[in-house]
Structures are given as structure tokens and as C-alpha cells.
Amino acid sequence: MTIFDFFARPALARPEVDAAAALRVADGHYGVTGDVAELGSNQDRNFHVAASDRRVLLKFSNAAFGRAELEAQNLAAAAVAAAGIRAPQCLPALDGQTVLAVDSPGGPLRVRMLEYVEGEPLSGAGAFVTADARRLGALSARVALALAPLRHPGLAQRTQWNLRDAALTVRLLAGAIPDAERRRRVTTVAEAAARALDPLRADLRTQAIHGDLTDDNIVVGASDGEWGVIDFGDVAESWLVAELAVTCAAVLHHNPRDPLVILEAIAAFHDVLPLADAELDALWPLIQLRAATLVASGEHQVALEADNRYAAQNRLQEWRSFAVAADLDVNAMTALIHWRVGGRTDPLELGAPVALLADASSAVVLDLSTTSRDLDGGVWLEPDAERRLAAAHQLSVTAWGEPRLTRAVVRSRRHTSTVPLGIQLSSADALAVTAPADGTLRRVGDSTVLETAGYDLWIDGLHNGSSGAVAAGTPLGTLAPHPARLSVQISRARGGRLPFFVPPALAEVGKLVSPDPAPLLGLTSRLGEPEPAEVLATRDAHFATVQEHYFAEPPLIERGWREHFVDTQAQTYVDMVNNVATAGHAHPRIVAAASRQWALHNTNSRFHYSAVAEFSRRLSELAPASLDAVFLVNSGSEAVDLALRLATVTTGHDTIVAMREAYHGWTVGSDAVSSSIGDNPRALETRPSWVRLVNAPNTYRGTHRGPDAGPRYLADLDADFARWDAEGLSIAGFIAEPVYGNAGGVMLPDGYLAGAYGMVRERGGLCIADEVQVGYGRLGSYFWGHEQQDAVPDVITIAKAMGNGQPLGAVLTTRAIAEAFAVEGSMFSSAGGSPVSCVIGSTVLDIMRDEALVDNARDVGGHLKSRLEDLGRRHPLIGAVHGLGLYLGVELVRSPETLEPATAEAYAVCEALLEEGCIVQPTGDHHNVLKIKPPLVITRESVDYFVDALDRVLGGIPLG
Ligand code: PMP
């Protein structure tokens, strides 16, 4: 059969067999009965039968598989078992046959009963470490050796899993990938890989292989930890090296964050069964083809059978490993593979080389690191930044191995090539370059390569270079004056080199293959990047861990700029979550204002200085006319605490009414009125008696739903107040966010706040609007959240945005309320309203005015919301898009009917978005709403990048 016949057959949906039918076959044909349970499979139906004396597997194969193919599979399992590896042996039926034909409602099927290989699949284990990868590689080689002598007509089967036909398979199945962009990427990667394979085909050994030696098909014995091999359904004649390629793709699948672990699997395979050069060259293209086949076939299977949860669940991981395989350059990977099997992992001894330049001791090492002062203020984004910095020195050299900020790319996936595997020299005058060791000089394209005994030295930018045999100390050519540069890279991968810049995933091994050339100049290596994991360990050891961090493996972030973050690997992220950084990260005007004020003084508000007068004036001008008294504190929690005290002191009442699912802070008072079970799972049972909670007026998932739910919520509120009146409670105040920030930006129903405020005031209470999150311009169309509700509070609390991250909070209220508070004595907060804080507060307001940030929140936020709503129409996981301006929430649900919160999916989306270069986090009681509240300086380009990334991620996230 040809592969065309294979695809011309009816689609390979799994046979229609249920557990009852399976039991009938087991009993009738094999005399086996017991508990039957179905196991997952892409194309077969597998049932586990637990009889009293043994456990077996009953396998109903798709009718597409002929008898010969199933017999070949049985022989392969026997050959593997004969090599001492546990493998499921076929058990004959009562009539002695090993392959039965039975009828089913969908047509004839073939059935086999196999031994059940006890143990847990390896896929359940954690990320592979080196030893696991080595063991897997060695097992792959042992299986290939066991199968090498096998000959059988059934081995000629052509399936979509045979990598010899993978390019065609991808072409035929890729149509099932719904997203055009992804479809294009999969076919492009597959075609490039197929082109790379073409010249190698004739040199690849052919034999029977298992063809699916993955962590799913390896079971770990419970008692002995021995690895067994199952599922021989893809046994076929193929390329020997395809066996290893499949295994390597599984390692990637298992451990996408550390793709180079595959080098260990390859080295271990090679130790058992040495591969030829052509086979090593074919490996990476085959891994890419395997990854492309997995996604194309997975999408095809999901399109065919919407209820195949096994295929649907695998999709995300498959896309992730495809992305890793597609991103890693074939030449770089092939160079690494050759280097690794060559066994050259020892440090390179350069001996005592002749210096490359006559005198480099005066060279200045440029600081292009992610924390370089020379690159502050956004200078790193200027295209000529590197050359400008170099031009400031007579002779300069760049650092090797240190992620370069100047190579960071905003709005990019977390895979930018930022780590230099060489150095670059720049000089004001022309300088002679000499050979550091004996060798042979060659020209490769525009590069000069000096092949020495221990390494190749690649030089780019050499003028007047020669060629042929050279002795150490011989002139090689000249380094022209700047702006020219000389790039120097050592390569221990003979015949090729890694790119000069590699992504962080390749850096560790890359640095072994291309060690630092600085010693060739008589300079010492300068290194010492902090490792994210080490810093995290220090944090965990000393910082109370209940102060959680985002992400399972958080990037180490030491720089920001506008709406971008940059980690220490010079990878960037669009920051969709920092509502505190109103004016963006590292705004030069804030840097200058804070630094200037620190140079003058920083003291407290009992002293007389203009900054506190000026900032208070500006705040009261922003507030509703009646709220003309300002208190300055240091945080939202403090502001809320003070607001609650204002309410109880000035009214003489004691009960505070707050909303369910709200968060107002961590101090004793603000925590008491916080009821979000997302932040504190015991919140609802543990509120003190002076706090009463009202129904959350959430029109999406609350008790009353839809646009006209407002009056029903108000009726509930009325009933609550009547009950509290009857209990004799005296209402001191009511606190609420005017847009439901903590629930993910859910808008309150129209008229709700005005109605609620009326009921509170009737009882002599104060109305507190907690504008800490949603106020201060973020809603775009309104400066304050309460304006959207057409209601004027008695007290406003603000913080976060007003200081752009400087600890700064405020309470705005009427002069009468502020003065009535005097019965409690004076009010003083040591740092609240300090000169530095006030100067920063005023500068933030200047920036908001000069850069029209409220308008930006309205325009870019409006655009973002409509794009998210559009995504909502295409991705069923999106239940609703809440919010206004740049305070938005994307609520993820498993079903539009039940609104079952998609919490696990929300976290998976956030982790996947991190890889796409976006930072976003879930919020709400169920942690299922993506809270979207970026710095107000965010551009349309950045929100578009975020929405496109979310679109890609949602395309790969299976439901439930
Ligand atoms: N109120 C609201 C609505 C908040 O969202 C927060 C913080 N998330 C606070 C108050 C507390 O502010 P802070 O963290 O500055 O104490």
C-alpha cells in the first residue's frame, strides 16, 4: 500500500466499540472476563480487562490495519522481549489465532489480546533530567537493535507516523489546522526540513523500527523501576535514525523549557548504536518533521472526532514542542549534535596563545547587559546604540555569553537570540590582527576561519585577509577603524558554527561549543549573570513565601521600559498587568524628579514644603467639588483603613457594609472588609461582626444576570438593610469598588451605586468609593469610576496609579468629615505626603496630562476590548469580556451554559502567554478571569501583539 492509498481510505476515526461489546469478545473468544475500562488512544479502541488471575489488554484495531501488519507488530513485540525489554506479548484466542476478525456495527474489526505491561507511563513523571534522557536514548537504540533483523510483509505499512513520508503527511493533514498563520508555519517548517533531508536520503539506513518510542509508550515497573515498551502500532520499515528522532521529539514534548536535554538522548543512543554523519545530519530535520506531524495529525483527529479527549488534551503540549522544534535553527542544532556525539564536553584549553591584537590591555569592555546604565532611558532600543557606545572609546570589546540588552526585541516571543557566543572589537585606528595559533586559513562566505588543532576561529569583518597555512603570530589582516567591527568566535563544532547570537535555550551548551575568545586577546572573561532559579531560592529562603510570586518558573526581571519588561536573558514581555505603573516603567521624568527631590531633602508633612501643598491642591481639583480635603498615606490598604475610621468616627455608628468577592487591602481594617475567596478561601466565614456583606452585583455570573439585573440587586440590598435595621445595626458606611475590579473589571449594573448610596445615606452612613484600582484615569471615558455610575461618594480612596509604584495613597473627602475626625486627635503618617512622594505624584499627573494618557486609555482600551470581543466570538473558552478603557477582564469558562470557571485553563493560558512574551494573570473568586490592566502608556501595536498571542494560545488550549 502506498501512503496515497493510506490517505485515500476512509478517515481513521476510532472503531465504535463500547465496554460491553469488548467484554463479550473477551469472554466469547478468549474465555477472559472481569472489569473492563477503556484506555485512551488516537486511532484504536483499547480496553483494559482485569480478570481474577491476570490483567490483559483487548485491542480493537481500525480496519485500516491489515492482518499482516498486526502480525508484524506481534513479531516486533516478541523481538523486543527477546532482547530483555518488557513488551506486551500477544495471547492466542481460544481457537489459537493471534489476530481475530470480529464484526461490529461499524464494520469488521481486528482484535488482539495482549499481555498488560504493569506500570505507570513515563509521561506521568516530572521534567526529564539528563539521566532520564540518556536512559531513553539508550532504550531507543536497544529497541532499534532488537528490531534490525526483523523481516515481514506487514512492515511495509505506510502510515502517517512513518517519518519517511512525513512531509507528505503534513501537507495532507495541515488543512485541519484552523488558524491560517499556524497552518502556514507548520507547512513551512515541514517543507524546509524535507529539503534538508533530500540530499541525505540515500545514506540513511533502513530497517524495522518501533516508530513511537515516546514517554507515553514507556511504562515504569512499580516494583523494579524497569522500563517496558508498549504500543507497537506504528512498527514499520523506516529509517533507523527515525527511531531516535521520535524519541527526541518526546523528550522535547516532556521538557520544552530545556530542549538541549535531547543531546543526552542522542549521545546515549550513539554509544549503543553509533550513527553515521548523514544520520546525525538528518536528526534535527526529522525531529522537526515529527513535531509538525504531531500537531497536524492532532488537529486532524480533533476535527474528525470532536469527542476524542485524548487527542484534544494533547494539543497544547504538541503545539508547545512544535514551537520549540521550529524555533531552533537546523544548522545550529546539527552543529550541536555533532559536537555532542564527538564527546567534546571538556573545557577548552587555549594554552598560551599569541595575542590576536598586539595590545588589547587598554580595551574597554562595553556594558551591553540588561542592567547597563549606558542603556537607560530607552537607549537600548536605538538601532545604532552598540556602535555609538563603541565609538566613545579608543579600543573596545564586547562581553561574551552575557545576554545583550541591545539585542532584545519588544513584542517578541521568548526566544530572541540575545546571547553572544563571541566578542566584537572596535577601534578608533586600524589594527593588525594576528593568528593566535598555528592553523589553516579559509574563507567561508564573508568570514575567515582559522582551523587550529583544538578549535576553529571564526572572524567576521577582517580586512585584507589571506588564506592557506599560517603560523602563530602571522598577520591575518586588519581591523578597520569604527564604525567597522571585528567579530571573533571560537567553534569546537568542526565544519560549522553556532550563530553568533543564540537564544537563551541554546546558551548553556552554546558556551561549551563556543567558549570565550577573550583570552586570545589577553583579557579575562567577565561573567556572573544571576540565575533566576538561584535568586528564587534566596527569595524563598528569606522572604515569607505567603507573599506569592507570579508563574511557576518566573523570569528574573530587572528592567522595564514603558509597557515592556526585560528579563535578565534580554527577553521582553508586554506587561498587561501593571496598573500601578500608570506612566510606564522607568519613565525618565519620574526618574529625574525623584532623584532631584532626594538631592534636596525627603522629610515628613509636619514640615512646611511646597510639594505637599501643590500635590494636595491638584488632587482636590481632580476630585468632585465637594471632596476638598486630602489625606496622604502610603498605600491603598492604609487609605481604606483611614476611610473606615472616618466613617465610624464621624457617624458614631459601627457597621460597615461591603460587597462579596471584593478586595480592599491587607491591614486589619481593609482586610476585614475584603471577602474575596480568591484571595482568602476562608474569607466568608471569618468576617468580624461589624462587617456585613451584600450580594455581589455581578451581572455575568451572580444571582441576577443580564443588563437589567440592577433593580433586582437593589431590591436584595433593600431587603438586607431592612433586616439589619430590624437587628438594630447602625450603618457607619458602605465600601465598594465602582467597577468590580477584583472580579475582573465587571461593570456594576446601571444605577446600582446611586441606589445603594441612597440607602446608606438614609441611615446616616458614609459612602466610600474604593478607586484604588479602577479610578485615576484608567477607565478612559471617566477619570473616576463613580462617574460611570453617576454617583458621588463621601470618601474616595486612591493609591497604586498615583505614585507609579512609589508608595503613595490618599483619602479624599469633605472638609466637614475630615474635621470631624479631629476628635481622635491629630493624624500623622511619617512618609505619607513626603516631598519625594508628592513630587512623584505631581510628576505622574504632569505625564498623564502631557502624554494624554486618559485619552489613550479610552482609545487603545476601546480597540483592545473590541478585539478581545472578536476573539470571544471565535474561542468558546472566552465567556465574556468585562470592563472599560484599560481595565478589562477576559472571563474563561468551560461552558457558556453552566459558566463553569476554566481556572486551570486560565493558568495554562498565562503560562503559555509568558512564552509568547506577554505577562497577564488570573483574578476573581475562581481565578478564571484574565485581568488586563496595562500601563496607560501602552500602544495599539502592543495590545494588538497581545491579542494575537492570546489568539494563538487559545487555539492550542483544549477545553476542560
Ligand atoms: N483596594 C483595592 C480595590 C485594591 O485592589 C487594592 C490592592 N489590590 C487595595 C485596596 C490595597 O492597596 P495596597 O496594595 O496599595 O495596600
Tab-separated table of C-alpha atoms and ligand atoms in Angstrom, residues 579 634-640 663-667 670 737 741-742 770-774 797 799-800 808 887 933, ligand 1:
chain	number	residue	atom	x	y	z
A	579	ASN	CA	-1.900	49.059	36.651
A	634	ASN	CA	1.415	55.191	51.691
A	635	SER	CA	-0.850	52.530	50.242
A	636	GLY	CA	-4.331	51.507	49.280
A	637	SER	CA	-4.733	49.439	52.431
A	638	GLU	CA	-3.882	52.427	54.601
A	639	ALA	CA	-6.240	54.621	52.621
A	640	VAL	CA	-9.062	52.117	53.108
A	663	TYR	CA	-10.536	43.016	47.920
A	664	HIS	CA	-9.653	46.224	49.732
A	665	GLY	CA	-6.267	45.542	51.321
A	666	TRP	CA	-4.273	43.621	53.879
A	667	THR	CA	-4.326	45.780	57.038
A	670	SER	CA	-9.114	46.790	54.980
A	737	GLU	CA	-15.259	49.493	44.052
A	741	GLY	CA	-12.038	45.318	39.787
A	742	ASN	CA	-11.290	42.267	41.826
A	770	ASP	CA	-12.519	52.438	46.584
A	771	GLU	CA	-10.905	53.803	43.436
A	772	VAL	CA	-7.511	52.231	44.195
A	773	GLN	CA	-7.662	50.005	41.134
A	774	VAL	CA	-10.172	51.373	38.705
A	797	THR	CA	-9.614	56.017	48.408
A	799	ALA	CA	-3.244	54.595	45.716
A	800	LYS	CA	-1.424	52.437	43.128
A	808	LEU	CA	1.554	56.674	47.824
A	887	TYR	CA	-9.329	47.906	32.977
A	933	LYS	CA	-4.725	46.482	33.203
B	1	PMP	N1	-8.349	48.483	47.271
B	1	PMP	C1	-8.379	47.843	46.100
B	1	PMP	C2	-9.611	47.885	45.252
B	1	PMP	C3	-7.274	47.135	45.671
B	1	PMP	O1	-7.310	46.477	44.508
B	1	PMP	C4	-6.119	47.105	46.484
B	1	PMP	C5	-4.870	46.375	46.053
B	1	PMP	N2	-5.010	45.392	45.133
B	1	PMP	C6	-6.132	47.787	47.691
B	1	PMP	C7	-7.252	48.476	48.042
B	1	PMP	C8	-4.935	47.771	48.597
B	1	PMP	O2	-3.906	48.563	48.091
B	1	PMP	P1	-2.378	48.351	48.552
B	1	PMP	O3	-1.920	47.077	47.994
B	1	PMP	O4	-1.686	49.570	47.989
B	1	PMP	O5	-2.356	48.347	50.042
